[in-house]
PDB file of C-alpha atoms and ligand atoms in Angstrom:
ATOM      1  CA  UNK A   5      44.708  31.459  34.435  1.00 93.00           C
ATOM      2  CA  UNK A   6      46.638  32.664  31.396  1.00 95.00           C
ATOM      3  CA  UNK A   7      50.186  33.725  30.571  1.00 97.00           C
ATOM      4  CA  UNK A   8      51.911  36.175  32.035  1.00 98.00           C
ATOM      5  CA  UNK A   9      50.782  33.779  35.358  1.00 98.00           C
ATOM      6  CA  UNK A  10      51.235  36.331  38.791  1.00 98.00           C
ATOM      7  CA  UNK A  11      51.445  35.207  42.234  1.00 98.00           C
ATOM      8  CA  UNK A  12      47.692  35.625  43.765  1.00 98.00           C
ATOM      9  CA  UNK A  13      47.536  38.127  46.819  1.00 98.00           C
ATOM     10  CA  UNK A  14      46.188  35.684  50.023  1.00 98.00           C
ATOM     11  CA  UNK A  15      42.283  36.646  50.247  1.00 97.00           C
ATOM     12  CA  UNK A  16      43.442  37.276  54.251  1.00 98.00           C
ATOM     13  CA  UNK A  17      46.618  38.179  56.275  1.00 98.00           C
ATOM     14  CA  UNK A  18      49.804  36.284  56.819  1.00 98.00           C
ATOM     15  CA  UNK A  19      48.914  35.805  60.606  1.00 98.00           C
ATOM     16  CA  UNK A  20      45.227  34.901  59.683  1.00 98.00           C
ATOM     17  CA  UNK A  21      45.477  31.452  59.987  1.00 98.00           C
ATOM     18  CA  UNK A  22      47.546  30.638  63.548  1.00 98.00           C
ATOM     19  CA  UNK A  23      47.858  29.277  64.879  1.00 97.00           C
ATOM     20  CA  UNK A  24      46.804  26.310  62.386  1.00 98.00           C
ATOM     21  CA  UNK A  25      49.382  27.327  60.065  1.00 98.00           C
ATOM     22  CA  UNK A  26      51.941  30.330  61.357  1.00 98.00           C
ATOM     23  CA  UNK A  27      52.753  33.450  59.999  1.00 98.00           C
ATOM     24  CA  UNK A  28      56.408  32.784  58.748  1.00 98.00           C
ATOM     25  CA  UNK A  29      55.424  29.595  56.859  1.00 98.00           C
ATOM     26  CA  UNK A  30      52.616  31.449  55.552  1.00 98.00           C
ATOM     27  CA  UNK A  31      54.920  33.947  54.179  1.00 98.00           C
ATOM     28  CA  UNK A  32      57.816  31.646  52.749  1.00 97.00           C
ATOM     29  CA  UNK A  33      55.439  29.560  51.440  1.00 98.00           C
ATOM     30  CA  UNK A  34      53.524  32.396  49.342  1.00 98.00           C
ATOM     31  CA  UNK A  35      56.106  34.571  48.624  1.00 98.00           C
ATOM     32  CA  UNK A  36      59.194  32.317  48.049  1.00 98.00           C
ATOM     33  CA  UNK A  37      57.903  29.195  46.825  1.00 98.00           C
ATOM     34  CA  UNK A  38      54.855  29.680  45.280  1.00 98.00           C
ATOM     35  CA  UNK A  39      56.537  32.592  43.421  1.00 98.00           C
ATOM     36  CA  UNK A  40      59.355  30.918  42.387  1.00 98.00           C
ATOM     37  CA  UNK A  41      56.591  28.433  40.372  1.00 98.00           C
ATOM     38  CA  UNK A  42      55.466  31.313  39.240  1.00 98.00           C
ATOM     39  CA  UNK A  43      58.330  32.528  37.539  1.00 98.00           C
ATOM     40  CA  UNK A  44      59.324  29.485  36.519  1.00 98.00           C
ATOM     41  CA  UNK A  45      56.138  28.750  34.397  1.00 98.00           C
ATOM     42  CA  UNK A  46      56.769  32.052  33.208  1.00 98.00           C
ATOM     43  CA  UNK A  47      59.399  31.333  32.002  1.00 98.00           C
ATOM     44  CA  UNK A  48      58.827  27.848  30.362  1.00 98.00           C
ATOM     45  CA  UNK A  49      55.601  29.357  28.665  1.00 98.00           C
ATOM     46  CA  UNK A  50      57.860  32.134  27.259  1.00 98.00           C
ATOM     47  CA  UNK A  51      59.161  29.057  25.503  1.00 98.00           C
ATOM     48  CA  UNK A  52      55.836  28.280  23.525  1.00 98.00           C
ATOM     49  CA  UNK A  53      54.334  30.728  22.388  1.00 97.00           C
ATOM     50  CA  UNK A  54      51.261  28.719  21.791  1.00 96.00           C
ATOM     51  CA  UNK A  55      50.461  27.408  25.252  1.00 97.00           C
ATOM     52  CA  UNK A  56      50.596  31.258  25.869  1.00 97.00           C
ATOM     53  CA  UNK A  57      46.932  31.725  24.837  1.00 97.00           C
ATOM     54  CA  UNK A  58      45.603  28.091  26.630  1.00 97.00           C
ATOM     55  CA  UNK A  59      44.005  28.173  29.911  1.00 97.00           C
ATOM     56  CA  UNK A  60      46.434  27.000  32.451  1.00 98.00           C
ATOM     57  CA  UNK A  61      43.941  24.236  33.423  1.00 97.00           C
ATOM     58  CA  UNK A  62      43.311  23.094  29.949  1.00 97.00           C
ATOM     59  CA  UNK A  63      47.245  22.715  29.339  1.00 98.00           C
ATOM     60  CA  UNK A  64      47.281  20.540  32.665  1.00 98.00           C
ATOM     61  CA  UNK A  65      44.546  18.338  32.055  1.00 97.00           C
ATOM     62  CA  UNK A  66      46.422  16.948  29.077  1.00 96.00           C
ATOM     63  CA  UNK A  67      50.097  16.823  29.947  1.00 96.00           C
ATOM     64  CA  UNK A  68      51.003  14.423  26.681  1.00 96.00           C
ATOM     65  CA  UNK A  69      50.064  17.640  24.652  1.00 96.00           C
ATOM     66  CA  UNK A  70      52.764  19.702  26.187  1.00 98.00           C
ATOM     67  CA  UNK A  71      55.725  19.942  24.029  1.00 98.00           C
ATOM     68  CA  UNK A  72      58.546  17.869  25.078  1.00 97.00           C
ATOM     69  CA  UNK A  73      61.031  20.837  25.528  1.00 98.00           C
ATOM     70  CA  UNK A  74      59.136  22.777  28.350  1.00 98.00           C
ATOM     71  CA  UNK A  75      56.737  19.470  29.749  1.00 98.00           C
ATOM     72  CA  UNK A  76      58.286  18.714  33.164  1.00 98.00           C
ATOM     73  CA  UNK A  77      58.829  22.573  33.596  1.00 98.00           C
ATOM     74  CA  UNK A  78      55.299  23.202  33.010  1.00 98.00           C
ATOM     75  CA  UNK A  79      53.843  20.544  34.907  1.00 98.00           C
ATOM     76  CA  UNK A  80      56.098  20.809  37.683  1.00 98.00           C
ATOM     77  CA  UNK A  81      56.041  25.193  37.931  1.00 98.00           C
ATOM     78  CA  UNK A  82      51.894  24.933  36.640  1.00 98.00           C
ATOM     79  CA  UNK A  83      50.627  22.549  38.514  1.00 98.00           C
ATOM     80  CA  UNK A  84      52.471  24.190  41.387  1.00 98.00           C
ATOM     81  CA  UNK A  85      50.819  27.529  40.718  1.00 98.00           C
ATOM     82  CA  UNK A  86      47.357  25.902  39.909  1.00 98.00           C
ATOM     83  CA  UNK A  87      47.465  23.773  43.174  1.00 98.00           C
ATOM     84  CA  UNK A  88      48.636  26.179  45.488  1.00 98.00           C
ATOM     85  CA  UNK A  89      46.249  29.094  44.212  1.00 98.00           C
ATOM     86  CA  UNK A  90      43.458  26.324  44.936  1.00 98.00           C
ATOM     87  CA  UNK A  91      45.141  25.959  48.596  1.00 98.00           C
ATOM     88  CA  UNK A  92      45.023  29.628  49.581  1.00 98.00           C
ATOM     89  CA  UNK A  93      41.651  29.666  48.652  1.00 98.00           C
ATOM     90  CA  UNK A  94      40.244  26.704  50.446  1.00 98.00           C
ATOM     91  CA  UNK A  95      41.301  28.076  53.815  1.00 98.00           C
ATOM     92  CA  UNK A  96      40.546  30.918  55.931  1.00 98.00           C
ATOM     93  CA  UNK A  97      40.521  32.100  59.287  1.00 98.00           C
ATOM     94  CA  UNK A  98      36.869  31.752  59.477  1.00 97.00           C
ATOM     95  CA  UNK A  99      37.016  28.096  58.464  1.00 97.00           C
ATOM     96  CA  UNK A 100      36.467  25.014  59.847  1.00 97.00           C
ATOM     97  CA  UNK A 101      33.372  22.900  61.350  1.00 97.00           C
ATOM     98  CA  UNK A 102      31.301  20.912  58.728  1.00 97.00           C
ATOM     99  CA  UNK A 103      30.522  21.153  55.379  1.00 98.00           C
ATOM    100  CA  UNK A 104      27.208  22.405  54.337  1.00 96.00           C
ATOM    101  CA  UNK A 105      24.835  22.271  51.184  1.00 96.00           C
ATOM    102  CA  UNK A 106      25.097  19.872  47.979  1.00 97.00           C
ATOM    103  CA  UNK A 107      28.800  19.330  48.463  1.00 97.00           C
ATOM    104  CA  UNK A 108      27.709  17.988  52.714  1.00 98.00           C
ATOM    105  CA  UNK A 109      25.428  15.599  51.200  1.00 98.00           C
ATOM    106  CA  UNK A 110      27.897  14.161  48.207  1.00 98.00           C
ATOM    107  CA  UNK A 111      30.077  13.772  51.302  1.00 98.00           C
ATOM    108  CA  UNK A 112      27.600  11.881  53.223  1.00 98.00           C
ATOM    109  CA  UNK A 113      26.441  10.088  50.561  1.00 97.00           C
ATOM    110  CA  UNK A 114      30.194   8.723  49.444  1.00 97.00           C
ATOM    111  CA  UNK A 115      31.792   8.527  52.891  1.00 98.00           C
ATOM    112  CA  UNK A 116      28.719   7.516  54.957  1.00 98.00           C
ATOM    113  CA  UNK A 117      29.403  10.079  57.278  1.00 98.00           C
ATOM    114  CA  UNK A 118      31.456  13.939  57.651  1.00 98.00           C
ATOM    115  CA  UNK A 119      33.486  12.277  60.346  1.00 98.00           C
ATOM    116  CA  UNK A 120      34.180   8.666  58.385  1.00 98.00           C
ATOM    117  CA  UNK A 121      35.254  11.485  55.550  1.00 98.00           C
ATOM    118  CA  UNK A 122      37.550  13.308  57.725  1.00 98.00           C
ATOM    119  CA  UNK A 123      39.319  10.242  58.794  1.00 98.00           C
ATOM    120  CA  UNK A 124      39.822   8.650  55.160  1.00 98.00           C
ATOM    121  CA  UNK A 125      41.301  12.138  54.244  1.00 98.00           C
ATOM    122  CA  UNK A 126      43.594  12.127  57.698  1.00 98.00           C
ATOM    123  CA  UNK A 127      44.639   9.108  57.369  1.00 98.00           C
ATOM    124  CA  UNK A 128      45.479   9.244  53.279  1.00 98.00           C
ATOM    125  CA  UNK A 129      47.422  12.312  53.833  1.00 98.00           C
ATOM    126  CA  UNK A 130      49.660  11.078  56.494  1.00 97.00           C
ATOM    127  CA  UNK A 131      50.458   8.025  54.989  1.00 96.00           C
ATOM    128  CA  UNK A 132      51.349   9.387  51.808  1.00 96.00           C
ATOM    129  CA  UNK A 133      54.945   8.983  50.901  1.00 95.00           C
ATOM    130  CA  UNK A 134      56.745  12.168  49.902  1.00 94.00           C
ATOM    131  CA  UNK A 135      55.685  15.405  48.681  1.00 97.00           C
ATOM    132  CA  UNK A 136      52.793  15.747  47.112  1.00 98.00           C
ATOM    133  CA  UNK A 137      48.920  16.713  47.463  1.00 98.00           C
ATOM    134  CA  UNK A 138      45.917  14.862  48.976  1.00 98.00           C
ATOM    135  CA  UNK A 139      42.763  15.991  47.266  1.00 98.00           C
ATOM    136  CA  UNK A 140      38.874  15.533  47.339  1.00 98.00           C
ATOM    137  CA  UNK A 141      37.883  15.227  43.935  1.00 98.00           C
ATOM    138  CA  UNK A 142      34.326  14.261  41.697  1.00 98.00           C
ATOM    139  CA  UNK A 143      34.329  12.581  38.350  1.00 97.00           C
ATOM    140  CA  UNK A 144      32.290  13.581  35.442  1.00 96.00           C
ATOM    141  CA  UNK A 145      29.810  10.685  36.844  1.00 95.00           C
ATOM    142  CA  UNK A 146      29.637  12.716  40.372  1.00 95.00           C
ATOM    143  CA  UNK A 147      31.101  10.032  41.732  1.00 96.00           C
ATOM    144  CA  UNK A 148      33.618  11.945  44.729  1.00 98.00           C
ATOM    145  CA  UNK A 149      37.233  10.296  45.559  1.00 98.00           C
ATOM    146  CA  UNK A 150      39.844  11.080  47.736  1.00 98.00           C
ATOM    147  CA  UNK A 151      43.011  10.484  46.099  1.00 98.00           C
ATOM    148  CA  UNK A 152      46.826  11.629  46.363  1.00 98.00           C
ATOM    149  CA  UNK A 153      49.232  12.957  43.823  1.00 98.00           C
ATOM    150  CA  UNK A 154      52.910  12.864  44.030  1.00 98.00           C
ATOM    151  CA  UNK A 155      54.964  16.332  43.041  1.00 97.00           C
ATOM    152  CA  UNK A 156      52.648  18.646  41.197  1.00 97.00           C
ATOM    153  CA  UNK A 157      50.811  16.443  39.854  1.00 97.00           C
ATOM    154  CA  UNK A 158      47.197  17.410  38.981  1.00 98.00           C
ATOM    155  CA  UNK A 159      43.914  15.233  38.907  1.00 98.00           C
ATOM    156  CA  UNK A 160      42.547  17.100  36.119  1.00 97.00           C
ATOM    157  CA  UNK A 161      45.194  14.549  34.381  1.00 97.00           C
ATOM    158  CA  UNK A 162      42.976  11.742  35.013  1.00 97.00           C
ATOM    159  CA  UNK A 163      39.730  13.870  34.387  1.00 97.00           C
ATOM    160  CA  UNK A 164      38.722  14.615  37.878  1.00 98.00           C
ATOM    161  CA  UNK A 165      38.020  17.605  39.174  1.00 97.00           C
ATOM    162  CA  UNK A 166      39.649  18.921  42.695  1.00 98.00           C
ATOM    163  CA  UNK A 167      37.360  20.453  45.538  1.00 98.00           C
ATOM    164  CA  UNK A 168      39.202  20.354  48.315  1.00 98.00           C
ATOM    165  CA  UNK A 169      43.039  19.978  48.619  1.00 98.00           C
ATOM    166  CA  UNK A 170      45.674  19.789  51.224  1.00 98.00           C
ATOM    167  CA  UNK A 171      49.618  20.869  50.800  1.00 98.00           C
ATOM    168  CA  UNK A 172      51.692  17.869  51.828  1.00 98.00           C
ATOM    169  CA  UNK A 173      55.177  19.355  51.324  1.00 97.00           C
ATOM    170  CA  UNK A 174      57.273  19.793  54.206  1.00 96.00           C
ATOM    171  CA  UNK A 175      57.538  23.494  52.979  1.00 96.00           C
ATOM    172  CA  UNK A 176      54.070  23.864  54.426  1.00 97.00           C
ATOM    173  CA  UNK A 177      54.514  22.553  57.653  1.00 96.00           C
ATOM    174  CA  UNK A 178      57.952  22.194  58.751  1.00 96.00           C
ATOM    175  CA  UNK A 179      58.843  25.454  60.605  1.00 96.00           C
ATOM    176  CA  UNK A 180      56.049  24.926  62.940  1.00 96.00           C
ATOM    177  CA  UNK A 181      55.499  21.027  62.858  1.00 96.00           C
ATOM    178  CA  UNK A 182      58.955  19.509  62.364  1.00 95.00           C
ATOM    179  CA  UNK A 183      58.236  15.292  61.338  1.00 94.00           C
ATOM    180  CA  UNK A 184      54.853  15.879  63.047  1.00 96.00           C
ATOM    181  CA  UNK A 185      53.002  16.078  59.514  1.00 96.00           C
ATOM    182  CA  UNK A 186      49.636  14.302  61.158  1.00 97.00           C
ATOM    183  CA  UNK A 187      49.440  17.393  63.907  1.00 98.00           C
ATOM    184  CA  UNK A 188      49.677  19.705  61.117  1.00 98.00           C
ATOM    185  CA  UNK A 189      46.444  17.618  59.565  1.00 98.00           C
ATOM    186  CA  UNK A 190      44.399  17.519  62.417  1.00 98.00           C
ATOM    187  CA  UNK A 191      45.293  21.695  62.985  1.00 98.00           C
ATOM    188  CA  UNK A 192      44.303  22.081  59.216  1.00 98.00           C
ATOM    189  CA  UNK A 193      40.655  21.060  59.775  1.00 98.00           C
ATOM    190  CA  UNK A 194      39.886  24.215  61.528  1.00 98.00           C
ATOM    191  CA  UNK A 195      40.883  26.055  58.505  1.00 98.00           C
ATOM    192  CA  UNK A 196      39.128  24.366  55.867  1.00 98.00           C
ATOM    193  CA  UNK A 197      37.139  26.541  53.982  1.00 98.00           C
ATOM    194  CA  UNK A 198      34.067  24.813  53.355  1.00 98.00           C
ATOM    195  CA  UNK A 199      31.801  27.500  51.500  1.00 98.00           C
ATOM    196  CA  UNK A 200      34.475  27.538  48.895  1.00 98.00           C
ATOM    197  CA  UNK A 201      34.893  23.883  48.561  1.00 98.00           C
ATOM    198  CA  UNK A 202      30.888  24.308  48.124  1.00 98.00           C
ATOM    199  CA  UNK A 203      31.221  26.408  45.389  1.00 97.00           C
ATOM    200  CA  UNK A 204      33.998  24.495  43.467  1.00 97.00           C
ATOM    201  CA  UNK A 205      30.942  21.519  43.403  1.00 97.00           C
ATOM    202  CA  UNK A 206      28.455  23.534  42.145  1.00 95.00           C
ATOM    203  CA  UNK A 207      30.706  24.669  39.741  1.00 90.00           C
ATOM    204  CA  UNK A 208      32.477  21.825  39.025  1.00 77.00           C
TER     205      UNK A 208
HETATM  206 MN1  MN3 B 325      53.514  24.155  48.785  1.00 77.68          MN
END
């Protein structure tokens, strides 16, 4: 992704993915706050001209490197953008079941099993404090990891790479799931788009 950054269309409708996620969240939460991160960036990289020619992803994965003057807007409004274009991606309405492929075994193999996977995942996102992201990432050793981030926080920071990633701002749950954050977990599942999360490991 390079400057000028745009708001992604979804790759499916607004209604798509009920009732795991509804419609109106699906549309505040693309075309409000995901494009106000969008603009935002925008307008911090209009501020350095330099970053304007640096992959998005490259700029993130060293934060430090950011000049001080736009650094919290970049990594706030960027790693907004980068995270949520990962998020539309990684569902759709044809989702859910198990993963298959490379990225099933690297599962099995870290977890011990899809289901003792599922749970770690459930269980880290609910209990995570805040706003923020959990992800499934892999290091440079293969090694996979489920971790959380608070904000917009990216694991490319610490040199991981993200396959699989789940909102946890109240903005992506709240109209339909109130407090309930675990219900909209469990709901997510069946939206998870695992040939995509397949092809972020093989290209990873
Ligand atoms: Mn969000």
């Amino acid at each position: 992704m390079l400057y000028p950054y745009q708001l992604p269309e979804l790759p499916y409708q607004y209604d798509a993915l009920e009732p795991s996620i509804d419609e109106r969240t699906m549309h505040f939460h693309h075309d409000e706050h995901h494009q106000t991160y969008v603009t935002q960036l925008n307008d911090a990289v209009q501020k350095w001209p330099e970053g304007q020619k640096i992959n998005l992803e490259k700029i993130l994965s060293a934060p430090a490197r950011i000049p001080e003057h736009v650094r919290a807007a970049i990594i706030n409004n960027g790693g907004g953008h980068w995270a949520h274009s990962m998020f539309w991606k990684i569902m759709s309405p044809s989702g859910g079941g198990e993963p298959t492929g490379v990225v099933a075994d690297a599962i099995k193999k870290s977890f011990g099993s899809f289901r003792a996977f599922k749970d770690l995942f459930s269980t880290e996102a609910a209990s995570f404090f805040g706003s923020g992201w959990t992800w499934l990432t892999i290091a440079p050793n293969g090694e996979l990891a489920i971790l959380s981030t608070p904000n917009h926080n990216l694991p490319q920071a610490d040199d991981l790479k993200p396959l699989l990633v789940i909102d946890l701002w109240e903005h992506a749950y709240y109209l339909k799931y109130q407090n309930r954050r675990f219900e909209f977990i469990e709901n997510w599942w069946h939206i998870v788009n695992w040939p995509q999360v397949l092809e972020n490991y093989e290209k990873k």
